[in-house]
Short mmCIF file of C-alpha atoms in Angstrom, two decimals:
data_model
loop_
_atom_site.label_atom_id
_atom_site.label_comp_id
_atom_site.label_asym_id
_atom_site.label_seq_id
_atom_site.Cartn_x
_atom_site.Cartn_y
_atom_site.Cartn_z
CA MET A 23 340.67 -47.90 -202.86
CA ASP A 24 338.62 -49.28 -205.76
CA SER A 25 338.58 -52.78 -204.26
CA ALA A 26 337.45 -51.38 -200.91
CA LEU A 27 334.71 -49.43 -202.65
CA ASP A 28 333.56 -52.52 -204.55
CA LEU A 29 333.43 -54.48 -201.29
CA LEU A 30 331.40 -51.70 -199.71
CA ARG A 31 329.00 -51.69 -202.66
CA GLN A 32 328.52 -55.46 -202.37
CA LEU A 33 327.68 -55.04 -198.70
CA VAL A 34 325.15 -52.24 -199.17
CA THR A 35 323.38 -54.00 -202.04
CA SER A 36 322.72 -56.96 -199.74
CA PRO A 37 319.39 -57.07 -197.85
CA TRP A 38 321.46 -57.51 -194.67
CA VAL A 39 322.55 -53.88 -194.87
CA TYR A 40 319.28 -52.74 -193.28
CA LEU A 41 319.79 -55.08 -190.33
CA LEU A 42 323.36 -53.80 -190.02
CA ILE A 43 322.17 -50.18 -189.97
CA PHE A 44 319.53 -51.06 -187.39
CA GLY A 45 322.14 -52.75 -185.18
CA LEU A 46 324.74 -49.99 -185.45
CA THR A 47 322.30 -47.17 -184.72
CA ALA A 48 320.82 -49.11 -181.80
CA VAL A 49 324.16 -49.90 -180.15
CA ASP A 50 325.33 -46.33 -180.79
CA ALA A 51 322.66 -45.18 -178.30
CA PHE A 52 324.42 -46.67 -175.28
CA PHE A 53 327.94 -47.20 -176.72
CA PRO A 54 328.75 -43.99 -178.65
CA ALA A 55 332.00 -45.37 -180.08
CA VAL A 56 329.94 -47.30 -182.66
CA PRO A 57 329.74 -45.27 -185.93
CA GLY A 58 325.98 -45.36 -186.39
CA GLU A 59 325.69 -41.94 -188.04
CA ALA A 60 328.58 -42.63 -190.43
CA ALA A 61 326.97 -45.92 -191.48
CA VAL A 62 323.67 -44.22 -192.32
CA ILE A 63 325.36 -41.44 -194.30
CA THR A 64 327.53 -43.94 -196.20
CA ALA A 65 324.53 -46.09 -197.14
CA ALA A 66 322.60 -42.98 -198.21
CA VAL A 67 325.50 -41.81 -200.42
CA LEU A 68 325.58 -45.17 -202.19
CA SER A 69 321.76 -45.23 -202.51
CA THR A 70 322.06 -42.73 -205.39
CA SER A 71 322.87 -45.72 -207.60
CA GLY A 72 319.52 -47.31 -206.69
CA SER A 73 320.66 -49.73 -203.99
CA PRO A 74 320.23 -49.69 -201.07
CA ASN A 75 316.82 -48.08 -200.96
CA LEU A 76 317.03 -44.64 -199.30
CA ALA A 77 313.61 -44.88 -197.62
CA ALA A 78 314.51 -48.27 -196.15
CA VAL A 79 317.86 -46.91 -194.91
CA VAL A 80 316.11 -44.01 -193.15
CA ALA A 81 313.48 -46.34 -191.67
CA ALA A 82 316.08 -48.83 -190.38
CA ALA A 83 318.11 -46.00 -188.87
CA ALA A 84 315.08 -44.43 -187.16
CA VAL A 85 313.84 -47.73 -185.70
CA GLY A 86 317.35 -48.71 -184.59
CA ALA A 87 317.98 -45.34 -182.95
CA CYS A 88 314.65 -45.48 -181.14
CA ALA A 89 315.26 -49.05 -179.93
CA GLY A 90 318.73 -48.17 -178.68
CA ASP A 91 317.45 -45.10 -176.84
CA HIS A 92 314.94 -47.27 -175.01
CA VAL A 93 317.70 -49.64 -173.93
CA SER A 94 319.67 -46.66 -172.60
CA TYR A 95 316.54 -45.33 -170.88
CA ALA A 96 315.94 -48.73 -169.26
CA ILE A 97 319.53 -48.89 -168.02
CA GLY A 98 319.16 -45.46 -166.44
CA ARG A 99 315.77 -46.32 -164.95
CA GLY A 100 317.12 -49.52 -163.41
CA GLY A 101 320.49 -48.61 -161.93
CA GLY A 102 320.42 -44.83 -162.06
CA ALA A 103 317.05 -44.38 -160.35
CA ASN A 104 318.11 -46.45 -157.35
CA ARG A 105 321.36 -44.51 -157.10
CA LEU A 106 319.62 -41.13 -157.23
CA ALA A 107 317.16 -42.22 -154.57
CA GLY A 108 320.09 -43.03 -152.28
CA PHE A 109 321.49 -39.48 -152.32
CA PRO A 110 320.89 -37.83 -148.91
CA ASP A 111 318.51 -34.86 -148.70
CA GLY A 112 320.31 -31.55 -149.00
CA SER A 113 323.36 -33.04 -150.70
CA ARG A 114 324.85 -31.53 -153.84
CA ARG A 115 324.12 -34.65 -155.90
CA ARG A 116 320.52 -34.73 -154.71
CA ALA A 117 320.11 -31.07 -155.71
CA SER A 118 321.63 -31.79 -159.13
CA SER A 119 319.28 -34.72 -159.72
CA GLU A 120 316.27 -32.61 -158.73
CA TRP A 121 317.42 -29.85 -161.09
CA ALA A 122 317.71 -32.40 -163.93
CA ARG A 123 314.24 -33.72 -163.13
CA ARG A 124 312.71 -30.22 -163.29
CA ALA A 125 314.58 -29.30 -166.50
CA LEU A 126 313.44 -32.47 -168.24
CA ALA A 127 309.87 -31.99 -167.03
CA ARG A 128 309.79 -28.53 -168.67
CA ARG A 129 311.82 -29.11 -171.84
CA GLY A 130 312.32 -32.86 -172.09
CA GLY A 131 311.33 -33.14 -175.74
CA LEU A 132 313.59 -30.31 -176.88
CA ILE A 133 316.55 -31.58 -174.83
CA LEU A 134 316.13 -35.08 -176.20
CA ALA A 135 315.94 -33.87 -179.82
CA THR A 136 318.96 -31.56 -179.68
CA SER A 137 321.13 -33.96 -177.67
CA ARG A 138 321.11 -36.38 -180.60
CA TYR A 139 323.42 -34.03 -182.50
CA LEU A 140 325.93 -33.59 -179.66
CA PRO A 141 328.89 -35.98 -179.16
CA GLY A 142 327.82 -38.37 -176.39
CA GLY A 143 324.84 -36.16 -175.58
CA ARG A 144 322.23 -38.66 -176.69
CA THR A 145 323.51 -41.34 -174.29
CA ALA A 146 323.81 -38.95 -171.35
CA VAL A 147 320.29 -37.56 -171.82
CA THR A 148 318.51 -40.91 -172.30
CA LEU A 149 320.29 -42.40 -169.26
CA THR A 150 319.34 -39.35 -167.18
CA MET A 151 315.72 -39.46 -168.36
CA GLY A 152 315.54 -43.06 -167.22
CA ALA A 153 317.24 -42.29 -163.91
CA VAL A 154 314.82 -39.47 -163.02
CA ARG A 155 311.92 -41.66 -164.20
CA TYR A 156 310.78 -39.40 -167.02
CA PRO A 157 307.31 -40.67 -168.11
CA ARG A 158 307.66 -43.60 -170.54
CA ARG A 159 304.83 -42.46 -172.79
CA SER A 160 306.28 -38.98 -173.23
CA PHE A 161 309.74 -40.45 -173.78
CA LEU A 162 308.40 -42.76 -176.49
CA LEU A 163 306.67 -39.88 -178.30
CA TYR A 164 309.55 -37.41 -178.20
CA ASP A 165 312.16 -40.06 -178.92
CA ALA A 166 310.25 -41.28 -181.98
CA ILE A 167 310.14 -37.72 -183.34
CA ALA A 168 313.84 -37.20 -182.59
CA ALA A 169 314.84 -40.53 -184.15
CA VAL A 170 312.88 -39.92 -187.37
CA THR A 171 314.19 -36.37 -187.83
CA TRP A 172 317.76 -37.52 -187.15
CA ALA A 173 317.48 -40.41 -189.61
CA LEU A 174 316.04 -38.08 -192.28
CA TYR A 175 318.86 -35.62 -191.66
CA CYS A 176 321.55 -38.28 -192.08
CA GLY A 177 319.81 -39.89 -195.04
CA LEU A 178 319.27 -36.68 -196.99
CA LEU A 179 322.75 -35.40 -196.13
CA GLY A 180 324.27 -38.57 -197.56
CA TYR A 181 321.94 -38.74 -200.56
CA PHE A 182 322.62 -35.19 -201.76
CA GLY A 183 326.30 -35.66 -201.02
CA GLY A 184 326.18 -38.72 -203.25
CA LEU A 185 324.48 -36.78 -206.04
CA ALA A 186 327.05 -33.99 -205.81
CA PHE A 187 329.93 -36.48 -206.08
CA GLU A 188 328.25 -39.09 -208.26
CA ARG A 189 331.49 -39.96 -210.05
CA HIS A 190 333.49 -39.97 -206.81
CA PRO A 191 331.41 -41.79 -204.16
CA VAL A 192 334.25 -41.82 -201.62
CA LYS A 193 334.32 -38.01 -201.74
CA GLY A 194 330.56 -38.04 -201.29
CA VAL A 195 330.86 -40.16 -198.15
CA LEU A 196 333.59 -37.90 -196.75
CA ALA A 197 331.63 -34.75 -197.62
CA GLY A 198 328.48 -36.08 -195.93
CA ILE A 199 330.31 -37.08 -192.76
CA GLY A 200 332.24 -33.79 -192.79
CA LEU A 201 329.03 -31.75 -193.00
CA SER A 202 327.55 -33.80 -190.17
CA VAL A 203 330.58 -33.05 -187.99
CA ILE A 204 330.36 -29.33 -188.84
CA VAL A 205 326.66 -29.18 -187.92
CA THR A 206 327.33 -31.04 -184.65
CA LEU A 207 330.20 -28.74 -183.72
CA GLY A 208 328.09 -25.71 -184.64
CA ILE A 209 325.27 -26.79 -182.31
CA GLU A 210 327.77 -27.54 -179.54
CA GLY A 211 329.42 -24.13 -180.08
CA VAL A 212 326.10 -22.28 -179.82
CA ARG A 213 325.23 -24.22 -176.67
CA PHE A 214 328.61 -23.38 -175.12
CA LEU A 215 328.28 -19.65 -175.92
CA ARG A 216 324.76 -19.52 -174.50
CA HIS A 217 325.89 -21.30 -171.33
CA ARG A 218 328.80 -18.87 -170.92
CA ALA A 219 326.49 -15.88 -171.48
CA HIS A 220 324.08 -17.14 -168.83
CA ARG A 221 326.93 -17.62 -166.35
CA ALA A 222 328.23 -14.10 -167.07
CA ALA A 223 324.74 -12.64 -166.59
CA ALA A 224 324.35 -14.50 -163.29
CA ARG A 225 327.50 -12.85 -161.94
CA HIS A 226 326.12 -9.35 -162.64
#
């Protein structure tokens, strides 16, 4: 364990760590299996020793997340838009796409921000926003806000976890990732309960 920790410290003290964080958070946008959030939290935990720089970690994560979201948006706008346009009028899929378009037009910024904390939600929402041709300028604005707040959340979560477990950095990493998972599951649980309540109300 100590040798693995030393290797990890050597990696995060290298200037390449910021490029690595950028790449992982970018790819995580359209390939959720990549551990972008875990990488940011880990780097933030180890930043309590002075290297890497916490502000640079947060900046790299925010820029990477924003870049990846735009790739996902472009994929949805290219292939998804053509597919949606091909749905026949009056079909169930056409009605679903129109519902998504209206929902995003009303609450696009909020949906984009909250989806970042849901497993796979970020990818689904950015692809859909591209497919329904959500305005690029609005997408850029809301996505930048969402990416910065998410990066700050991960960075501060890892940093304070590192301070709490300064003598046991591995525990700090695990605590930070664990708290992130708890917050994500909590948001997903609230969303599920609200959805079930709305469905129950619609029946009565």
